[in-house]
CSV table of N, CA, C and O in Angstrom, one decimal:
chain,number,residue,atom,x,y,z
J,1,MET,N,89.1,-43.3,-44.4
J,1,MET,CA,88.3,-44.4,-44.3
J,1,MET,C,89.4,-45.6,-44.7
J,1,MET,O,89.8,-45.7,-45.8
J,2,PRO,N,89.5,-46.3,-43.8
J,2,PRO,CA,90.4,-47.5,-44.0
J,2,PRO,C,89.9,-48.5,-45.2
J,2,PRO,O,88.6,-48.5,-45.2
J,3,ALA,N,90.7,-49.1,-46.0
J,3,ALA,CA,90.1,-50.2,-46.9
J,3,ALA,C,89.8,-51.5,-46.4
J,3,ALA,O,90.2,-51.6,-45.4
J,4,GLY,N,88.8,-52.0,-47.2
J,4,GLY,CA,88.4,-53.4,-46.6
J,4,GLY,C,89.3,-54.5,-46.6
J,4,GLY,O,90.8,-54.2,-46.9
J,5,ARG,N,89.1,-55.6,-46.3
J,5,ARG,CA,89.9,-56.7,-46.4
J,5,ARG,C,91.0,-56.8,-47.9
J,5,ARG,O,92.0,-57.4,-47.4
J,6,ASN,N,90.5,-56.5,-48.7
J,6,ASN,CA,91.0,-56.7,-50.1
J,6,ASN,C,91.6,-55.6,-50.5
J,6,ASN,O,92.1,-55.6,-51.7
J,7,GLY,N,91.7,-54.7,-49.5
J,7,GLY,CA,92.5,-53.4,-49.9
J,7,GLY,C,91.9,-52.4,-50.9
J,7,GLY,O,92.3,-51.1,-51.0
J,8,ARG,N,90.5,-52.6,-50.8
J,8,ARG,CA,89.6,-51.5,-51.8
J,8,ARG,C,88.6,-51.3,-50.7
J,8,ARG,O,88.3,-51.8,-49.7
J,9,VAL,N,88.1,-49.8,-51.3
J,9,VAL,CA,87.3,-49.3,-50.4
J,9,VAL,C,85.8,-49.9,-50.9
J,9,VAL,O,85.4,-49.9,-52.2
J,10,SER,N,85.0,-50.1,-50.1
J,10,SER,CA,83.5,-50.9,-50.5
J,10,SER,C,82.7,-49.9,-51.1
J,10,SER,O,82.9,-48.5,-51.1
J,11,GLU,N,81.9,-50.1,-52.0
J,11,GLU,CA,80.8,-49.0,-52.6
J,11,GLU,C,80.0,-48.3,-51.5
J,11,GLU,O,80.0,-47.2,-51.6
J,12,ARG,N,79.8,-49.0,-50.6
J,12,ARG,CA,78.9,-48.4,-49.2
J,12,ARG,C,79.9,-47.3,-48.7
J,12,ARG,O,79.4,-46.2,-48.5
J,13,GLU,N,81.1,-47.6,-48.6
J,13,GLU,CA,82.0,-46.8,-47.9
J,13,GLU,C,82.1,-45.6,-48.7
J,13,GLU,O,82.4,-44.4,-48.4
J,14,ASN,N,82.3,-45.7,-49.9
J,14,ASN,CA,82.8,-45.0,-51.0
J,14,ASN,C,81.5,-43.7,-51.1
J,14,ASN,O,81.7,-42.6,-51.1
J,15,ARG,N,80.3,-44.3,-51.0
J,15,ARG,CA,78.9,-43.3,-51.0
J,15,ARG,C,78.8,-42.4,-49.8
J,15,ARG,O,78.5,-41.3,-49.8
J,16,SER,N,79.4,-43.1,-48.6
J,16,SER,CA,79.3,-42.3,-47.4
J,16,SER,C,80.2,-41.0,-47.5
J,16,SER,O,80.1,-40.1,-46.7
J,17,ARG,N,81.3,-41.3,-48.3
J,17,ARG,CA,82.2,-40.0,-48.4
J,17,ARG,C,81.7,-38.9,-49.4
J,17,ARG,O,82.4,-37.8,-49.5
J,18,VAL,N,81.0,-39.3,-50.3
J,18,VAL,CA,80.3,-38.4,-51.4
J,18,VAL,C,79.8,-37.3,-50.5
J,18,VAL,O,78.8,-37.5,-49.8
J,19,ALA,N,80.2,-36.0,-50.7
J,19,ALA,CA,79.4,-34.8,-50.0
J,19,ALA,C,78.0,-34.6,-50.6
J,19,ALA,O,77.6,-34.9,-51.6
J,20,VAL,N,77.2,-34.4,-49.6
J,20,VAL,CA,75.7,-34.4,-50.0
J,20,VAL,C,75.6,-32.9,-50.4
J,20,VAL,O,75.9,-32.1,-49.8
J,21,ARG,N,74.8,-33.0,-51.3
J,21,ARG,CA,74.6,-31.7,-52.3
J,21,ARG,C,72.9,-31.5,-52.4
J,21,ARG,O,72.4,-32.5,-52.9
J,22,LEU,N,72.5,-30.5,-51.7
J,22,LEU,CA,70.9,-30.3,-52.0
J,22,LEU,C,70.4,-29.8,-53.3
J,22,LEU,O,71.3,-29.0,-53.8
J,23,THR,N,69.3,-30.3,-53.7
J,23,THR,CA,68.8,-29.5,-55.0
J,23,THR,C,68.1,-28.3,-54.7
J,23,THR,O,67.9,-27.8,-53.5
J,24,ARG,N,67.8,-27.7,-55.7
J,24,ARG,CA,67.3,-26.2,-55.7
J,24,ARG,C,65.8,-26.4,-55.1
J,24,ARG,O,65.3,-25.5,-54.3
J,25,LYS,N,65.3,-27.3,-55.2
J,25,LYS,CA,63.8,-27.8,-54.8
J,25,LYS,C,64.1,-27.9,-53.2
J,25,LYS,O,63.1,-27.5,-52.4
J,26,GLN,N,65.0,-28.7,-52.9
J,26,GLN,CA,65.1,-29.1,-51.4
J,26,GLN,C,65.5,-27.8,-50.6
J,26,GLN,O,65.0,-27.6,-49.6
J,27,ILE,N,66.3,-26.8,-51.3
J,27,ILE,CA,66.8,-25.7,-50.6
J,27,ILE,C,65.3,-24.7,-50.6
J,27,ILE,O,65.3,-24.3,-49.5
J,28,VAL,N,64.6,-24.6,-51.6
J,28,VAL,CA,63.3,-23.8,-51.6
J,28,VAL,C,62.6,-24.4,-50.4
J,28,VAL,O,61.7,-23.7,-49.6
J,29,ASP,N,62.3,-25.6,-50.6
J,29,ASP,CA,61.6,-26.1,-49.4
J,29,ASP,C,61.8,-26.2,-47.9
J,29,ASP,O,60.9,-25.8,-47.1
J,30,ALA,N,63.2,-26.1,-47.8
J,30,ALA,CA,63.6,-25.9,-46.6
J,30,ALA,C,63.3,-24.5,-46.1
J,30,ALA,O,62.9,-24.3,-44.8
J,31,PHE,N,63.5,-23.6,-46.8
J,31,PHE,CA,63.2,-22.2,-46.5
J,31,PHE,C,61.7,-22.1,-46.3
J,31,PHE,O,61.3,-21.3,-45.2
J,32,THR,N,60.8,-22.7,-47.0
J,32,THR,CA,59.3,-22.5,-47.1
J,32,THR,C,58.8,-23.0,-45.7
J,32,THR,O,58.0,-22.6,-45.3
J,33,ASN,N,59.4,-23.8,-45.3
J,33,ASN,CA,58.9,-24.8,-44.1
J,33,ASN,C,59.8,-24.3,-42.8
J,33,ASN,O,59.2,-25.0,-41.5
J,34,ALA,N,60.6,-23.6,-42.6
J,34,ALA,CA,61.5,-23.2,-41.8
J,34,ALA,C,60.9,-22.3,-40.5
J,34,ALA,O,61.4,-22.3,-39.5
J,35,PHE,N,59.8,-21.6,-41.1
J,35,PHE,CA,59.5,-20.4,-39.9
J,35,PHE,C,58.0,-20.3,-39.6
J,35,PHE,O,57.5,-19.3,-39.3
J,36,ARG,N,57.4,-21.3,-39.7
J,36,ARG,CA,56.1,-21.7,-39.1
J,36,ARG,C,56.0,-21.0,-37.8
J,36,ARG,O,56.8,-21.3,-37.0
J,37,PRO,N,54.8,-20.6,-37.5
J,37,PRO,CA,53.5,-20.4,-38.2
J,37,PRO,C,53.5,-19.2,-39.2
J,37,PRO,O,52.5,-19.0,-39.9
J,38,HIS,N,54.9,-18.4,-39.5
J,38,HIS,CA,54.7,-17.6,-40.6
J,38,HIS,C,55.2,-18.1,-41.8
J,38,HIS,O,55.5,-19.5,-42.1
J,39,SER,N,54.9,-17.5,-43.1
J,39,SER,CA,55.2,-18.0,-44.3
J,39,SER,C,56.3,-17.4,-44.9
J,39,SER,O,56.8,-16.4,-44.5
J,40,CYS,N,57.0,-18.2,-45.6
J,40,CYS,CA,58.3,-17.8,-46.2
J,40,CYS,C,58.3,-17.8,-47.8
J,40,CYS,O,57.8,-18.9,-48.3
J,41,ARG,N,58.3,-16.7,-48.6
J,41,ARG,CA,58.3,-16.8,-50.1
J,41,ARG,C,59.7,-16.5,-50.2
J,41,ARG,O,60.4,-15.8,-50.0
J,42,THR,N,59.9,-17.4,-51.5
J,42,THR,CA,61.3,-17.5,-52.2
J,42,THR,C,61.2,-17.0,-53.6
J,42,THR,O,60.2,-17.1,-54.2
J,43,GLU,N,62.3,-16.5,-53.8
J,43,GLU,CA,62.5,-16.1,-55.3
J,43,GLU,C,63.8,-16.6,-55.9
J,43,GLU,O,64.8,-16.2,-55.1
J,44,VAL,N,63.9,-17.5,-56.8
J,44,VAL,CA,65.3,-17.9,-57.4
J,44,VAL,C,65.3,-17.1,-58.6
J,44,VAL,O,64.3,-16.7,-59.6
J,45,PHE,N,66.5,-16.4,-58.7
J,45,PHE,CA,66.7,-15.6,-59.7
J,45,PHE,C,68.1,-15.6,-60.3
J,45,PHE,O,68.7,-16.3,-59.8
J,46,ASP,N,68.7,-14.5,-61.2
J,46,ASP,CA,70.0,-14.6,-61.6
J,46,ASP,C,70.3,-15.9,-62.4
J,46,ASP,O,71.1,-16.7,-62.2
J,47,SER,N,69.4,-16.2,-63.3
J,47,SER,CA,69.5,-17.4,-64.1
J,47,SER,C,69.6,-18.6,-63.3
J,47,SER,O,70.4,-19.5,-63.6
J,48,ASP,N,68.8,-18.8,-62.2
J,48,ASP,CA,68.6,-19.9,-61.3
J,48,ASP,C,69.9,-20.1,-60.6
J,48,ASP,O,70.4,-21.2,-60.0
J,49,GLN,N,70.7,-18.9,-60.2
J,49,GLN,CA,72.0,-19.0,-59.5
J,49,GLN,C,71.9,-18.6,-58.0
J,49,GLN,O,72.5,-18.8,-57.1
J,50,ARG,N,70.9,-18.0,-57.7
J,50,ARG,CA,70.7,-17.0,-56.4
J,50,ARG,C,69.2,-17.3,-56.0
J,50,ARG,O,68.4,-17.2,-56.7
J,51,ILE,N,69.0,-17.2,-54.5
J,51,ILE,CA,67.8,-17.0,-54.1
J,51,ILE,C,67.7,-16.0,-53.0
J,51,ILE,O,68.9,-15.7,-52.2
J,52,ARG,N,66.5,-15.4,-53.0
J,52,ARG,CA,66.2,-14.4,-51.8
J,52,ARG,C,65.0,-14.9,-51.2
J,52,ARG,O,64.2,-15.6,-52.0
J,53,PHE,N,64.4,-14.3,-49.9
J,53,PHE,CA,63.3,-14.7,-49.4
J,53,PHE,C,63.1,-13.7,-48.6
J,53,PHE,O,63.6,-12.8,-48.2
J,54,ALA,N,61.6,-13.9,-48.3
J,54,ALA,CA,61.0,-12.9,-47.3
J,54,ALA,C,60.2,-13.6,-46.3
J,54,ALA,O,59.4,-14.7,-46.8
J,55,ILE,N,59.8,-13.1,-45.1
J,55,ILE,CA,58.9,-13.9,-44.1
J,55,ILE,C,57.7,-12.8,-43.9
J,55,ILE,O,58.0,-11.8,-43.5
J,56,PHE,N,56.5,-13.5,-43.8
J,56,PHE,CA,55.4,-12.9,-43.6
J,56,PHE,C,54.5,-13.4,-42.4
J,56,PHE,O,54.6,-14.6,-42.2
J,57,ASP,N,54.0,-12.6,-41.6
J,57,ASP,CA,53.3,-13.1,-40.4
J,57,ASP,C,51.9,-13.7,-41.0
J,57,ASP,O,51.6,-13.8,-42.1
J,58,PRO,N,51.1,-14.4,-40.1
J,58,PRO,CA,49.9,-15.1,-40.5
J,58,PRO,C,48.9,-14.0,-41.3
J,58,PRO,O,48.0,-14.5,-42.0
J,59,ASP,N,49.1,-12.9,-40.9
J,59,ASP,CA,48.0,-11.8,-41.4
J,59,ASP,C,48.6,-11.4,-42.7
J,59,ASP,O,48.0,-10.4,-43.4
J,60,GLY,N,50.0,-11.7,-43.3
J,60,GLY,CA,50.4,-11.2,-44.5
J,60,GLY,C,51.4,-10.1,-44.4
J,60,GLY,O,51.7,-9.7,-45.5
J,61,ALA,N,51.7,-9.7,-43.2
J,61,ALA,CA,52.5,-8.5,-43.0
J,61,ALA,C,54.0,-9.0,-43.3
J,61,ALA,O,54.3,-10.0,-42.7
J,62,ARG,N,54.7,-8.3,-44.1
J,62,ARG,CA,56.3,-8.6,-44.0
J,62,ARG,C,56.9,-8.4,-42.8
J,62,ARG,O,56.9,-7.2,-42.3
J,63,ILE,N,57.6,-9.3,-42.2
J,63,ILE,CA,58.3,-9.2,-41.0
J,63,ILE,C,59.7,-9.4,-41.0
J,63,ILE,O,60.6,-9.1,-40.2
J,64,TYR,N,60.4,-10.2,-42.2
J,64,TYR,CA,61.9,-10.3,-42.3
J,64,TYR,C,62.0,-10.3,-43.8
J,64,TYR,O,61.5,-10.9,-44.6
J,65,ASP,N,63.2,-9.6,-44.3
J,65,ASP,CA,63.6,-9.7,-45.6
J,65,ASP,C,65.1,-10.3,-45.3
J,65,ASP,O,65.9,-9.9,-44.8
J,66,GLY,N,65.3,-11.2,-46.4
J,66,GLY,CA,66.6,-11.8,-46.5
J,66,GLY,C,67.4,-10.6,-47.5
J,66,GLY,O,66.9,-9.5,-47.7
J,67,ASP,N,68.8,-10.9,-47.6
J,67,ASP,CA,69.5,-10.0,-48.2
J,67,ASP,C,68.9,-9.7,-49.6
J,67,ASP,O,68.6,-10.8,-50.3
J,68,ASP,N,68.5,-8.7,-50.1
J,68,ASP,CA,68.3,-8.4,-51.6
J,68,ASP,C,68.9,-8.9,-52.6
J,68,ASP,O,68.3,-9.2,-53.7
J,69,ARG,N,70.3,-9.0,-52.3
J,69,ARG,CA,71.1,-9.4,-53.3
J,69,ARG,C,71.0,-11.0,-53.4
J,69,ARG,O,71.4,-11.6,-54.4
J,70,GLY,N,70.4,-11.5,-52.4
J,70,GLY,CA,70.2,-13.1,-52.4
J,70,GLY,C,71.7,-13.8,-52.1
J,70,GLY,O,72.4,-13.2,-51.7
J,71,VAL,N,71.4,-15.0,-52.2
J,71,VAL,CA,72.4,-15.8,-51.5
J,71,VAL,C,72.7,-17.0,-52.7
J,71,VAL,O,71.8,-17.5,-53.4
J,72,ALA,N,73.9,-17.1,-52.9
J,72,ALA,CA,74.1,-18.2,-53.9
J,72,ALA,C,73.5,-19.5,-53.9
J,72,ALA,O,73.9,-20.0,-52.7
J,73,LEU,N,72.8,-19.9,-54.7
J,73,LEU,CA,72.2,-21.4,-54.2
J,73,LEU,C,73.2,-22.4,-54.2
J,73,LEU,O,73.4,-23.3,-53.4
J,74,GLU,N,74.6,-22.3,-54.8
J,74,GLU,CA,75.4,-23.4,-54.7
J,74,GLU,C,76.1,-23.3,-53.3
J,74,GLU,O,76.3,-24.4,-52.8
J,75,SER,N,76.1,-22.3,-52.6
J,75,SER,CA,76.6,-22.4,-51.2
J,75,SER,C,75.8,-23.0,-50.4
J,75,SER,O,75.9,-23.7,-49.6
J,76,LEU,N,74.4,-22.7,-50.7
J,76,LEU,CA,73.2,-23.3,-49.8
J,76,LEU,C,73.0,-25.0,-50.1
J,76,LEU,O,72.2,-25.6,-49.5
J,77,SER,N,73.7,-25.6,-51.3
J,77,SER,CA,73.5,-26.7,-51.4
J,77,SER,C,74.2,-27.8,-50.5
J,77,SER,O,74.1,-28.8,-50.5
J,78,GLN,N,75.0,-26.9,-49.5
J,78,GLN,CA,75.7,-27.8,-48.6
J,78,GLN,C,74.7,-27.7,-47.4
J,78,GLN,O,74.3,-26.6,-46.8
J,79,PRO,N,74.3,-28.8,-46.9
J,79,PRO,CA,73.3,-28.8,-45.7
J,79,PRO,C,73.8,-27.8,-44.6
J,79,PRO,O,73.1,-27.2,-43.9
J,80,ALA,N,75.0,-27.8,-44.2
J,80,ALA,CA,75.5,-27.1,-43.0
J,80,ALA,C,75.2,-25.6,-43.4
J,80,ALA,O,75.1,-24.8,-42.7
J,81,GLU,N,75.7,-25.1,-44.5
J,81,GLU,CA,75.3,-23.7,-44.9
J,81,GLU,C,73.8,-23.4,-45.2
J,81,GLU,O,73.4,-22.2,-44.7
J,82,LEU,N,73.1,-24.2,-45.5
J,82,LEU,CA,71.5,-23.9,-45.6
J,82,LEU,C,71.4,-24.1,-44.2
J,82,LEU,O,70.3,-23.0,-43.8
J,83,GLY,N,71.7,-24.8,-43.3
J,83,GLY,CA,71.2,-24.8,-41.9
J,83,GLY,C,71.5,-23.5,-41.2
J,83,GLY,O,70.7,-23.0,-40.4
J,84,ALA,N,72.6,-23.1,-41.4
J,84,ALA,CA,73.3,-21.5,-40.8
J,84,ALA,C,72.4,-20.5,-41.4
J,84,ALA,O,72.1,-19.7,-40.4
J,85,ALA,N,72.1,-20.5,-42.5
J,85,ALA,CA,71.5,-19.5,-43.2
J,85,ALA,C,69.8,-19.4,-42.5
J,85,ALA,O,69.4,-18.3,-42.0
J,86,ILE,N,69.3,-20.6,-42.3
J,86,ILE,CA,68.1,-20.6,-41.6
J,86,ILE,C,68.1,-20.2,-40.4
J,86,ILE,O,67.1,-19.5,-39.7
J,87,ARG,N,69.1,-21.0,-39.4
J,87,ARG,CA,68.9,-20.5,-37.9
J,87,ARG,C,69.3,-18.9,-37.9
J,87,ARG,O,68.7,-18.5,-37.1
J,88,SER,N,70.1,-18.5,-38.7
J,88,SER,CA,70.3,-16.9,-38.5
J,88,SER,C,68.9,-16.1,-38.7
J,88,SER,O,68.8,-15.2,-37.9
J,89,ALA,N,68.2,-16.5,-39.8
J,89,ALA,CA,66.7,-15.7,-39.9
J,89,ALA,C,65.9,-16.1,-38.6
J,89,ALA,O,65.0,-15.2,-38.3
J,90,ARG,N,66.1,-17.4,-38.3
J,90,ARG,CA,65.1,-17.6,-37.1
J,90,ARG,C,65.4,-16.8,-36.0
J,90,ARG,O,64.7,-16.5,-35.3
J,91,GLU,N,66.8,-16.8,-35.8
J,91,GLU,CA,67.3,-16.0,-34.5
J,91,GLU,C,66.9,-14.6,-34.7
J,91,GLU,O,66.5,-13.9,-33.7
J,92,ALA,N,67.2,-13.9,-36.0
J,92,ALA,CA,66.6,-12.6,-36.0
J,92,ALA,C,65.2,-12.3,-35.7
J,92,ALA,O,64.6,-11.4,-35.1
J,93,LEU,N,64.3,-13.4,-36.2
J,93,LEU,CA,62.8,-13.2,-35.9
J,93,LEU,C,62.7,-13.5,-34.2
J,93,LEU,O,61.8,-12.7,-33.9
J,94,ARG,N,63.2,-14.1,-34.0
J,94,ARG,CA,63.0,-14.6,-32.3
J,94,ARG,C,63.6,-13.0,-31.6
J,94,ARG,O,62.8,-12.7,-30.7
J,95,SER,N,64.6,-12.4,-31.9
J,95,SER,CA,65.1,-11.5,-31.3
J,95,SER,C,64.0,-10.2,-31.4
J,95,SER,O,64.0,-9.3,-30.7
J,96,LYS,N,63.2,-10.3,-32.6
J,96,LYS,CA,62.1,-9.4,-32.8
J,96,LYS,C,60.8,-9.6,-31.8
J,96,LYS,O,59.9,-9.1,-32.1
J,97,GLY,N,60.8,-10.7,-31.1
J,97,GLY,CA,59.8,-11.2,-30.6
J,97,GLY,C,58.7,-12.2,-31.2
J,97,GLY,O,57.7,-12.3,-30.5
J,98,TYR,N,59.1,-12.5,-32.3
J,98,TYR,CA,58.3,-13.7,-33.1
J,98,TYR,C,58.5,-14.8,-32.6
J,98,TYR,O,59.5,-15.3,-32.3
J,99,GLN,N,57.3,-15.7,-32.2
J,99,GLN,CA,57.4,-17.0,-31.9
J,99,GLN,C,57.4,-17.8,-33.2
J,99,GLN,O,56.8,-17.4,-34.2
J,100,LEU,N,58.3,-18.9,-33.1
J,100,LEU,CA,58.5,-19.9,-34.3
J,100,LEU,C,58.1,-21.4,-33.6
J,100,LEU,O,58.4,-21.8,-32.5
J,101,ALA,N,57.6,-22.2,-34.6
J,101,ALA,CA,57.3,-23.7,-34.1
J,101,ALA,C,58.7,-24.4,-34.2
J,101,ALA,O,59.7,-23.8,-34.8
J,102,ASP,N,58.7,-25.2,-33.3
J,102,ASP,CA,60.1,-26.3,-33.3
J,102,ASP,C,60.0,-26.6,-34.7
J,102,ASP,O,59.3,-27.2,-35.2
J,103,ARG,N,61.3,-27.2,-34.8
J,103,ARG,CA,61.6,-27.7,-36.1
J,103,ARG,C,61.8,-29.1,-36.2
J,103,ARG,O,62.0,-29.8,-35.2
């Protein structure tokens, strides 16, 4: 990003360069709300370092399990990585014939 008139980068420009990192709560909330009308239950484990999730239909039947080993929260703190993980699970559900609400 080019410097301003005085040769320095403005505070606003500097903030726009800072990588967005999602919090643990934002990651859990994103999973929880991503699969409606189905519900998603998450578990943060391994000393708050990993997350795993499962999706249940409206009757409570388990219809999808994420990786039992979980996913590193650190990797999901990047919005693009979180989005990719959610898209992958949504695509898997759709391929099984489940309907999902638009996001």
